[in-house]
Tab-separated table of C-alpha atoms in Angstrom:
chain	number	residue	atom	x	y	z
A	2	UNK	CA	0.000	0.000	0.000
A	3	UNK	CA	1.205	3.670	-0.785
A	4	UNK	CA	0.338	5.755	1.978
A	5	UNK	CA	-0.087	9.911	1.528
A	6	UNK	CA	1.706	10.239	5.031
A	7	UNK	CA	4.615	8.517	6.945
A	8	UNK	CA	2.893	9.035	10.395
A	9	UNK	CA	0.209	6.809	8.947
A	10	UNK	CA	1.827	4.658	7.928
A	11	UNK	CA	3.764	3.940	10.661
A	12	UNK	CA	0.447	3.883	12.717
A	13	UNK	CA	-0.387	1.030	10.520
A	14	UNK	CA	2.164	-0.763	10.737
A	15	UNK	CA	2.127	-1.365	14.494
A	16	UNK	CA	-1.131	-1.988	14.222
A	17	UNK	CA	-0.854	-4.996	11.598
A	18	UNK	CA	1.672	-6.397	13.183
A	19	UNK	CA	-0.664	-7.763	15.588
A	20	UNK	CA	-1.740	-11.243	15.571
A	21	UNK	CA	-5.063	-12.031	13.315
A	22	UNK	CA	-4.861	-8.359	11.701
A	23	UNK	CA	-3.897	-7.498	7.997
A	24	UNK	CA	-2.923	-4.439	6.659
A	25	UNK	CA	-6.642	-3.405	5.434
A	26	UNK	CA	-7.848	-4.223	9.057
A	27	UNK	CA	-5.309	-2.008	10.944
A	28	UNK	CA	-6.015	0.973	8.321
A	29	UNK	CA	-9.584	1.294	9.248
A	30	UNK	CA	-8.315	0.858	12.825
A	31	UNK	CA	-6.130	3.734	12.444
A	32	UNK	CA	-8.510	5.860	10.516
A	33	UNK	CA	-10.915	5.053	13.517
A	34	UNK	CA	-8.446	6.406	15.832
A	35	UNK	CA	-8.156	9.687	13.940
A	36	UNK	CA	-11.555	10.453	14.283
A	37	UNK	CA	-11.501	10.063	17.849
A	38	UNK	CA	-11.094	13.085	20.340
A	39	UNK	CA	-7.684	13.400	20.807
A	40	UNK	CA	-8.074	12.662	24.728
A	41	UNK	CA	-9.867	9.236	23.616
A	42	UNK	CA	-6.132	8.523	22.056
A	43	UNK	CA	-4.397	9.344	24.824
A	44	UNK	CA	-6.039	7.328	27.192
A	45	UNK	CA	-5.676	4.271	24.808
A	46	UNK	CA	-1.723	4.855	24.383
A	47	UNK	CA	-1.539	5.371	28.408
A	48	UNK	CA	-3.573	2.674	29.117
A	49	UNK	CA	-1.036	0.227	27.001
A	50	UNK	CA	1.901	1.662	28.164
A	51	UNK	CA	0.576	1.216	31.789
A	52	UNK	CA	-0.514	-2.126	31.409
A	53	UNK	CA	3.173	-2.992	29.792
A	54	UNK	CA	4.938	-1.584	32.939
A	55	UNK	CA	3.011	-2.098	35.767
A	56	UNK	CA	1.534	-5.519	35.716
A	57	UNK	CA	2.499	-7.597	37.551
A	58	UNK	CA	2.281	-12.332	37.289
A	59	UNK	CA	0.926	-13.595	40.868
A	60	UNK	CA	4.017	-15.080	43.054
A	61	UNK	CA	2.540	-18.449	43.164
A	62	UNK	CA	0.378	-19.451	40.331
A	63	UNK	CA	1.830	-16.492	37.796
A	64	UNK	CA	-1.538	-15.139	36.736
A	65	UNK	CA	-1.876	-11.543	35.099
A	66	UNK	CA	-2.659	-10.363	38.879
A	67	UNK	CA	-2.147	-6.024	40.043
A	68	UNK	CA	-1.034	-7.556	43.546
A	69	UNK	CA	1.689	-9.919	45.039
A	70	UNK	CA	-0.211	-12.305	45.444
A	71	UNK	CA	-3.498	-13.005	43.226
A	72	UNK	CA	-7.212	-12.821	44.248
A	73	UNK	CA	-7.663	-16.836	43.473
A	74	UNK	CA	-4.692	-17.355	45.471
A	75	UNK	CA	-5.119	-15.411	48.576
A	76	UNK	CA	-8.706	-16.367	48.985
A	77	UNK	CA	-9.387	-17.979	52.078
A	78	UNK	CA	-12.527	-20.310	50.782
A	79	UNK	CA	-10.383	-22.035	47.714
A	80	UNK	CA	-8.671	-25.289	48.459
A	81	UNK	CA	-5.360	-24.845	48.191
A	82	UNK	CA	-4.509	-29.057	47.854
A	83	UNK	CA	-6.054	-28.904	44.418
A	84	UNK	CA	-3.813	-27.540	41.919
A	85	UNK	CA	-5.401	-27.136	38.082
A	86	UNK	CA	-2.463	-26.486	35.458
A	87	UNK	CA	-3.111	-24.704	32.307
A	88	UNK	CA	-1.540	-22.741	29.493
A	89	UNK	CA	-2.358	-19.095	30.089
A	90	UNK	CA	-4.454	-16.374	31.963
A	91	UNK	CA	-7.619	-17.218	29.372
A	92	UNK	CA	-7.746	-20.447	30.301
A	93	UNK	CA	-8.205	-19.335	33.720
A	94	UNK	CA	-10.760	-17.366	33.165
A	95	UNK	CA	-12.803	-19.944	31.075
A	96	UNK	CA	-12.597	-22.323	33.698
A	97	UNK	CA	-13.363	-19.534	36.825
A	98	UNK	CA	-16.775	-19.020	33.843
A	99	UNK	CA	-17.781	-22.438	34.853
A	100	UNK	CA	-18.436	-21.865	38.539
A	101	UNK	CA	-17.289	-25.710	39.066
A	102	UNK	CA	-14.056	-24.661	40.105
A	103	UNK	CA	-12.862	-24.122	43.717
A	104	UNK	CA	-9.187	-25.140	43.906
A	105	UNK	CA	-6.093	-22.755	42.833
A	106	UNK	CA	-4.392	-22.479	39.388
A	107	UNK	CA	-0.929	-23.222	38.295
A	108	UNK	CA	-0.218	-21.250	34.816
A	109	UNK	CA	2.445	-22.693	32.678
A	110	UNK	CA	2.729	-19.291	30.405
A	111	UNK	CA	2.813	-21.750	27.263
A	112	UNK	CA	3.002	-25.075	25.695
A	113	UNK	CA	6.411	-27.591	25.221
A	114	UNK	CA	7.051	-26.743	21.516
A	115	UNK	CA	10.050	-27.651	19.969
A	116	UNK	CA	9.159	-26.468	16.691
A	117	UNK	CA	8.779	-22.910	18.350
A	118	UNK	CA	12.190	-23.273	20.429
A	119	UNK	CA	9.739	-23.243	23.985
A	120	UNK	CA	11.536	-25.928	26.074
A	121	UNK	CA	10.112	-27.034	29.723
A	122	UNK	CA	12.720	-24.270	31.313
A	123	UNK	CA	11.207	-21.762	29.623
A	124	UNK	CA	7.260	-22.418	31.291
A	125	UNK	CA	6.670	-22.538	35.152
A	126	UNK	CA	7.727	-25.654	35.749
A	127	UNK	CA	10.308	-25.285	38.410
A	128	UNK	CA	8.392	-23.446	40.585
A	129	UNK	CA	5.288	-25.772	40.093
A	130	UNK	CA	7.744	-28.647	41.552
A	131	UNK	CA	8.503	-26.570	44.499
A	132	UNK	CA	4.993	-25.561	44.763
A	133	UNK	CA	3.917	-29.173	45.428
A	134	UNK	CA	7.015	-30.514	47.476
A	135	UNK	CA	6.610	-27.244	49.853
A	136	UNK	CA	2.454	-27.043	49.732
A	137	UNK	CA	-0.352	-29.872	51.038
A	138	UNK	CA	-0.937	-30.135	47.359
A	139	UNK	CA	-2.952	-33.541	47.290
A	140	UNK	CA	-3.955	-33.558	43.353
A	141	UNK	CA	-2.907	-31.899	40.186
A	142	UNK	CA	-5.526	-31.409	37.433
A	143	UNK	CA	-3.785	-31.385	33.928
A	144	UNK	CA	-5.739	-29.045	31.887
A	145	UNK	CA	-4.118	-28.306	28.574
A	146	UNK	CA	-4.934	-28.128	25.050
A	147	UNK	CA	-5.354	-31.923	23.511
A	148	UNK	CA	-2.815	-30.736	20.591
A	149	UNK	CA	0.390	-31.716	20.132
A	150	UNK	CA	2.151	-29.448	22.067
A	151	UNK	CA	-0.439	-29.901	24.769
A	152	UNK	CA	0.073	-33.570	24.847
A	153	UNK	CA	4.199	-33.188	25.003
A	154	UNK	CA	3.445	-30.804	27.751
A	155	UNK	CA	0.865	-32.953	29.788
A	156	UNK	CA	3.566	-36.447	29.118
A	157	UNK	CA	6.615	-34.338	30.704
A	158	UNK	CA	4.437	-32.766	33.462
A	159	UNK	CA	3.320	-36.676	34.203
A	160	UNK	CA	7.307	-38.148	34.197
A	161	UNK	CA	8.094	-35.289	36.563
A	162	UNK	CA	4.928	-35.775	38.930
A	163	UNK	CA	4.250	-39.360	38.603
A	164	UNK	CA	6.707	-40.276	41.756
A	165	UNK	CA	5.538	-37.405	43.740
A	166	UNK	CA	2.714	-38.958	46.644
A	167	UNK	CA	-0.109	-36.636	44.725
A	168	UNK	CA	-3.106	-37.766	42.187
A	169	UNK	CA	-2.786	-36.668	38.894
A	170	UNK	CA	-6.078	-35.851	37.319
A	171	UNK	CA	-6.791	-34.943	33.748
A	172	UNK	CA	-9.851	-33.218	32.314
A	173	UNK	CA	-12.473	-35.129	31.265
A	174	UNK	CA	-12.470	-35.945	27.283
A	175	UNK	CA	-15.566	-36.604	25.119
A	176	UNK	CA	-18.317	-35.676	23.434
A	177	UNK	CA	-20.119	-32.153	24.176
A	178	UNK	CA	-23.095	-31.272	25.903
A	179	UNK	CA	-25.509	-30.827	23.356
A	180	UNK	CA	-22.982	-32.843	20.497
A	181	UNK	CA	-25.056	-35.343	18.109
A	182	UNK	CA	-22.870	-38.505	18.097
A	183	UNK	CA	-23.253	-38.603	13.757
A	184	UNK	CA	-20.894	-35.248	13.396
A	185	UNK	CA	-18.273	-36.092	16.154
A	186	UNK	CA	-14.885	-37.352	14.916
A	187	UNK	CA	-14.265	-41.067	15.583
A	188	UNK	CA	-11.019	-40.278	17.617
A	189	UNK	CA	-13.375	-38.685	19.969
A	190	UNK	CA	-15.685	-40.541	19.593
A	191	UNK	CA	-13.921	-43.930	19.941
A	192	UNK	CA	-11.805	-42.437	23.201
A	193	UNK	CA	-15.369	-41.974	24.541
A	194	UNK	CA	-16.531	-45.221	24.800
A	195	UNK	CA	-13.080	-46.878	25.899
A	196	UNK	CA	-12.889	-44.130	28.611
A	197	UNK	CA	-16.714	-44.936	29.406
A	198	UNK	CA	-17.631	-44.161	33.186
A	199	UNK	CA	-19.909	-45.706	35.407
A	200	UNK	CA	-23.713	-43.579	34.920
A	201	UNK	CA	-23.804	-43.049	38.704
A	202	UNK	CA	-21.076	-40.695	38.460
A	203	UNK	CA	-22.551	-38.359	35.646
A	204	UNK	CA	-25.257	-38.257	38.600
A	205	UNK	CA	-22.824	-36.861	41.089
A	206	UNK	CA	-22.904	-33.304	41.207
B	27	UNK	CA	-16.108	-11.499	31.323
B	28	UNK	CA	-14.031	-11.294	34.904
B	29	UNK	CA	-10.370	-10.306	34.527
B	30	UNK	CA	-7.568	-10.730	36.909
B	31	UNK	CA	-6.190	-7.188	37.250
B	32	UNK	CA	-7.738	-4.159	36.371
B	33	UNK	CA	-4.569	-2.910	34.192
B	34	UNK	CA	-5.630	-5.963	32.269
B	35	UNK	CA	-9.109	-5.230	32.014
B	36	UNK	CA	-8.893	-1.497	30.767
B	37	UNK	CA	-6.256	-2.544	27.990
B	38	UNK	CA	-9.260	-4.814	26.497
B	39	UNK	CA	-12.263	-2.152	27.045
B	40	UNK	CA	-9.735	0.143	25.056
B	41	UNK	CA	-9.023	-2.202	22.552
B	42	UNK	CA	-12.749	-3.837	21.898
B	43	UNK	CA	-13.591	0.274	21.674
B	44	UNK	CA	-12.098	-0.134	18.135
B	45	UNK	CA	-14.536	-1.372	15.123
B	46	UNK	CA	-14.759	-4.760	14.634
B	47	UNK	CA	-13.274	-5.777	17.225
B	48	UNK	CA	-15.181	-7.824	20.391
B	49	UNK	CA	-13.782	-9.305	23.985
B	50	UNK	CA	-12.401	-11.850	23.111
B	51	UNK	CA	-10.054	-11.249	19.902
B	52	UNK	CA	-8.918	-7.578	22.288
B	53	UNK	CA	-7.674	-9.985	24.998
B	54	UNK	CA	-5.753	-12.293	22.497
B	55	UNK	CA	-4.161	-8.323	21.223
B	56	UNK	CA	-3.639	-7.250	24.704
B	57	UNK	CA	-1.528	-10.954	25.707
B	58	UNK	CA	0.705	-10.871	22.490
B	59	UNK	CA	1.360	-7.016	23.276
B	60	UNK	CA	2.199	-8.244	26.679
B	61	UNK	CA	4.626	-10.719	25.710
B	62	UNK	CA	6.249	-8.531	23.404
B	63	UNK	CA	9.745	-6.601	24.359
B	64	UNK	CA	8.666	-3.334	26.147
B	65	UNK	CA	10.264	-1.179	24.220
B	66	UNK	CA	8.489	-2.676	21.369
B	67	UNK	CA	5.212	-1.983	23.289
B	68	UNK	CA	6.479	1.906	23.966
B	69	UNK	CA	7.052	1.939	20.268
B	70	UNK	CA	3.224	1.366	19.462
B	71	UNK	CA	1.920	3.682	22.007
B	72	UNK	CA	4.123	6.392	21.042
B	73	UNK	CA	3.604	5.904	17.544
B	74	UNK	CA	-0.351	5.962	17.895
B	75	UNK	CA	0.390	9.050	19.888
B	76	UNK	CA	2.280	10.697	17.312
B	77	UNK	CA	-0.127	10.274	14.854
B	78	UNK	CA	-3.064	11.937	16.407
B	79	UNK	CA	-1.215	14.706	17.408
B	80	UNK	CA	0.862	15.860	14.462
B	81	UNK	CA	-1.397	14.437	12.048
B	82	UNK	CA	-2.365	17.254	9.437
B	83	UNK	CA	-4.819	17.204	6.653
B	84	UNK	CA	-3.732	18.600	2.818
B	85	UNK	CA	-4.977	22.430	2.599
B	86	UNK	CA	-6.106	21.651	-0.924
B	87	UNK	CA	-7.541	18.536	-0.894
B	88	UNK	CA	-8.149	17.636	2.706
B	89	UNK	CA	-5.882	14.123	2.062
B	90	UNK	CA	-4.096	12.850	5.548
B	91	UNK	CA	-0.594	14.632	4.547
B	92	UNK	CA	2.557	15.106	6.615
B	93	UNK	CA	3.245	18.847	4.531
B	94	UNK	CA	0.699	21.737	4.529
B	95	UNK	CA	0.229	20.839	0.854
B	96	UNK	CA	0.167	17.004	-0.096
B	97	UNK	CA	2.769	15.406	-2.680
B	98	UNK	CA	-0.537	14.739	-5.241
B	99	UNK	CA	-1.541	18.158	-5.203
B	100	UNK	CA	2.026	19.708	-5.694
B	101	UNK	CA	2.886	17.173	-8.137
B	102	UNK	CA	3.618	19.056	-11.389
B	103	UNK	CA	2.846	16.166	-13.347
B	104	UNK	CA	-1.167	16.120	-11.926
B	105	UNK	CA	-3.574	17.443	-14.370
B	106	UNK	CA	-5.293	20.247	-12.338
B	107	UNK	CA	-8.210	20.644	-13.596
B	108	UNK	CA	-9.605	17.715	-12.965
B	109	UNK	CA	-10.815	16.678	-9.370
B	110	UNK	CA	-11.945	13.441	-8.412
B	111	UNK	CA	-13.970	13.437	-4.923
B	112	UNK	CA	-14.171	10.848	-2.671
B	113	UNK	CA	-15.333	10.061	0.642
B	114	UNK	CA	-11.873	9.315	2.817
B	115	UNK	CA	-8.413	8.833	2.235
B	116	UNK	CA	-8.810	5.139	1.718
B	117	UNK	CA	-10.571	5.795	-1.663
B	118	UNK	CA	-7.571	7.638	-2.761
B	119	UNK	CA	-5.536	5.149	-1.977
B	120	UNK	CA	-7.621	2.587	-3.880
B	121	UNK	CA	-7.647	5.288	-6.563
B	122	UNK	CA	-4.030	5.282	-6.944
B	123	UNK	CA	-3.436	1.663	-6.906
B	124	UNK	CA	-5.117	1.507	-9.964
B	125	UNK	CA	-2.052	3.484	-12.163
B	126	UNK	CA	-5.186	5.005	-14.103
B	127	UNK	CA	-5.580	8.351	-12.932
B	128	UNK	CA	-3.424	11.545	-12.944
B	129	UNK	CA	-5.772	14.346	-11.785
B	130	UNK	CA	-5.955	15.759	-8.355
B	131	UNK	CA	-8.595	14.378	-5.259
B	132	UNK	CA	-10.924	16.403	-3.285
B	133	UNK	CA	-11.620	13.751	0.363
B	134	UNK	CA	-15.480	15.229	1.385
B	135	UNK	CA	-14.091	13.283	4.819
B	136	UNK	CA	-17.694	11.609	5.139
B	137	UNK	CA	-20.995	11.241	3.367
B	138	UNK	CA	-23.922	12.702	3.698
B	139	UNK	CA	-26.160	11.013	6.364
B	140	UNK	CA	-29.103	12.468	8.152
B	141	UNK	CA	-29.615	9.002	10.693
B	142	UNK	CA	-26.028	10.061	12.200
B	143	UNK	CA	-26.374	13.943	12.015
B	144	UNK	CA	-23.801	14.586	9.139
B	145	UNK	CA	-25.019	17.112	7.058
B	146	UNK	CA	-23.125	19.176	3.977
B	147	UNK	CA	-21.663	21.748	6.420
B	148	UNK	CA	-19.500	18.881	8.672
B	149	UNK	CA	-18.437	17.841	4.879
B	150	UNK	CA	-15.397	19.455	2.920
B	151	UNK	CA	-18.081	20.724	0.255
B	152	UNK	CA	-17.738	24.600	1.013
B	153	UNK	CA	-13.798	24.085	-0.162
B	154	UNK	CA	-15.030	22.535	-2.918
B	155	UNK	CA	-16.854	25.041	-4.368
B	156	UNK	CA	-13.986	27.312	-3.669
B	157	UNK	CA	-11.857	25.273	-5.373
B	158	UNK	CA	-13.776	25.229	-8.502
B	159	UNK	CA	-14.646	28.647	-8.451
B	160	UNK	CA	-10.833	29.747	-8.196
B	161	UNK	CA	-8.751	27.200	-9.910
B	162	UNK	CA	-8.907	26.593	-13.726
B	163	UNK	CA	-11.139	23.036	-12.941
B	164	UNK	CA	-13.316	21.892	-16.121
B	165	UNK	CA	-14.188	18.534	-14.847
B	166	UNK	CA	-15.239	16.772	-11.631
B	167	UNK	CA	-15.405	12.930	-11.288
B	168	UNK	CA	-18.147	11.892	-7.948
B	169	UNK	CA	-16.387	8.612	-6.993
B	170	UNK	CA	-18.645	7.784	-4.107
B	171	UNK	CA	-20.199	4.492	-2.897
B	172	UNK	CA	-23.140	3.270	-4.484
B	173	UNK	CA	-24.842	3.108	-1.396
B	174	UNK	CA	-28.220	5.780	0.320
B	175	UNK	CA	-25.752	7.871	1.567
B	176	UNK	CA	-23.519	7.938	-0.975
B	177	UNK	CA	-26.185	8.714	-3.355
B	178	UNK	CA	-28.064	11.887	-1.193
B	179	UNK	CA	-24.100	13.364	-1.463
B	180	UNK	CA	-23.886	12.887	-4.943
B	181	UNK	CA	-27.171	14.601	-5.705
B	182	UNK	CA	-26.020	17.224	-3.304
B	183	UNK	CA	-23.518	18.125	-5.034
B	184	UNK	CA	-24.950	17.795	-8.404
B	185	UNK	CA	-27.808	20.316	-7.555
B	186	UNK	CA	-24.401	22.825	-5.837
B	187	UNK	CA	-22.434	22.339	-8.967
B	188	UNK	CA	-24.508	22.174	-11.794
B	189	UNK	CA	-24.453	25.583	-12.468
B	190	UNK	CA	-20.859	25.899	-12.753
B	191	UNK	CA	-19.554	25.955	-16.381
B	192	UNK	CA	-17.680	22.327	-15.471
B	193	UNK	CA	-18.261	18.781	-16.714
B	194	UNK	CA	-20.001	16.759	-13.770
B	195	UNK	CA	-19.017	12.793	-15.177
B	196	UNK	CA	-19.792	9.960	-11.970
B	197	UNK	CA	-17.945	6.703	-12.218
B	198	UNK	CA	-18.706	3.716	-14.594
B	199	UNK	CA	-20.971	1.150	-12.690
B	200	UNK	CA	-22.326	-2.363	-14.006
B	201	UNK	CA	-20.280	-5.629	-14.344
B	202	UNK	CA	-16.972	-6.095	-12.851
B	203	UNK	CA	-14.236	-7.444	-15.078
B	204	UNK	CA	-14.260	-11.285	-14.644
B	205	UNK	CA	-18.187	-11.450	-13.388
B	206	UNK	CA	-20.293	-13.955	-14.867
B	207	UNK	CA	-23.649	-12.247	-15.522
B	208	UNK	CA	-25.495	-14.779	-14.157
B	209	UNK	CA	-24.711	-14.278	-10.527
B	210	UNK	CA	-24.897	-10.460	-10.775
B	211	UNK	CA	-27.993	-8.745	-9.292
B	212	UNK	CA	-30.530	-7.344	-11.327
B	213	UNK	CA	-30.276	-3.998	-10.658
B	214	UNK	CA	-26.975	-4.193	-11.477
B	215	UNK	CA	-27.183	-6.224	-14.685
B	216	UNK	CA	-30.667	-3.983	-15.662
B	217	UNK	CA	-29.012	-0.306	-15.308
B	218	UNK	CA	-25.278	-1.747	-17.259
B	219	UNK	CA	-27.788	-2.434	-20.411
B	220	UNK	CA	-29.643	0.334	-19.962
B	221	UNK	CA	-26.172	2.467	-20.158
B	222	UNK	CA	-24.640	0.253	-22.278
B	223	UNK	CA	-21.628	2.390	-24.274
B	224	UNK	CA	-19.999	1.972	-27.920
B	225	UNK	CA	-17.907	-0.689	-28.331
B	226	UNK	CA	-15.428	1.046	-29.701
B	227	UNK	CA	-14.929	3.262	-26.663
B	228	UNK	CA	-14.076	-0.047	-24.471
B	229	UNK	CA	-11.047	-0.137	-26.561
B	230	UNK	CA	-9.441	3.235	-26.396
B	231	UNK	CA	-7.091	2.762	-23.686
């Protein structure tokens, strides 16, 4: 694109390189912006440059957190002896959706991917170990993506864990609420019935 | 949705404040800008900064511009006497993509539209007029969307310039180049017979 000003296009830039937006997206973005009060700018340039500096990852799960210590973690009512692993802060927030959940989080900031160069000493491993020799921790829930790298991730979490004196739990796999069993997959489908579980239990609740 | 930190949770708002753009997709923009470098992050804010506030508009033609006068209108090489007006700068830029024209623009910076309270005087129309009557102009092209509001302007400012000893032409409309008439709507299809043009004229080129 040929743009009539270098300011623009600058703007434009930053803005496409974002993940998911093109060059077409981030112009009407920018053009967006322009017509904005120039106080509405402001405030959106602050905002990101505050959020850059001052936030802060929670001392013991590392969640996006504004103290020490996060809300999930300092709260008296959570049990603290069940520990749910995921990848990142939007995973924790889809699962604290749910209202099922009343244990504490443990967030890896990523997935084992070689391809990627992200090796185990680059997540929150280490201190997860700690965490669990040092805490009552009496189960770990693995909740990760069921892709590759989530699989590598959940196998090398299990070889680390497996001789610590703690259950290791994994989410629950299968068809979904609502799912007609014609347009599932078979791998899903097949996993379903081998990992069948007694009807009582889908009771429980 | 319930966010972990309120730095967190004003980034998004600021973000899903832009067009197109909901809750979830500004929270996937908001974590990759937070694992970026910081000065990389300092770099965007400044940048979006910079453009609101030393943005200026071409005196001429009213074309985003870093000079007081823009490089199309003090091009030597533009024929000035003919003016193409479009809504925004984006239509320029489409313009000019196209290698086919070498007059000058006039950006209107909106369209008429009585349901958002934009009338002619929020419009770059008065300029216009100006323009005409002052410079040596003899023809105007209206290059504005076929759309309501694109359609009040353009009978606007047919009814302002009509008067004027100018040619008033509007952009070609009917079948795009590569569109198989059978999936093309009828108004379409109905008004590109009804101003159907020598065939010799498709050739001069």
């Amino acid at each position: 694109m040929n743009f009539s000003s270098k300011l623009l296009e600058n703007a434009v830039n930053e803005f496409a390189s974002l993940p998911g937006i093109g060059q077409k997206t981030a112009l009407r973005l920018v053009l967006h912006l322009l017509n904005q009060p120039q106080a509405d700018v402001e405030k959106f340039s602050h905002t990101l440059l505050q959020l850059r500096n001052e936030i802060r990852f929670c001392e013991t799960c590392h969640n996006i957190s504004d103290q020490k210590v996060c809300e999930i973690c300092s709260a008296v009512k959570r049990d603290k002896s069940l520990i749910c692993i995921v990848e990142d802060t939007r995973d924790v927030m889809a699962i604290e959706n749910t209202g099922q959940y009343h244990g504490v989080y443990h967030v890896l900031g990523g997935l084992i991917s070689p391809m990627d160069g992200v090796g185990p000493s680059d997540l929150n491993i280490e201190s997860l170990i700690n965490r669990i020799d040092n805490s009552g921790a009496n189960e770990v829930i693995l909740a990760l993506s069921a892709t590759m790298e989530g699989d590598t991730t959940i196998f090398y979490l299990y070889k680390k864990l497996k001789d610590k004196n703690i259950q290791i739990s994994a989410i629950a796999r299968g068809i979904a609420f609502g799912g007609e069993l014609e347009y599932v997959d078979e791998i899903t489908l097949g996993r379903s019935i081998a990992t069948r579980i007694p009807y009582e239990n889908t009771l429980a609740r």
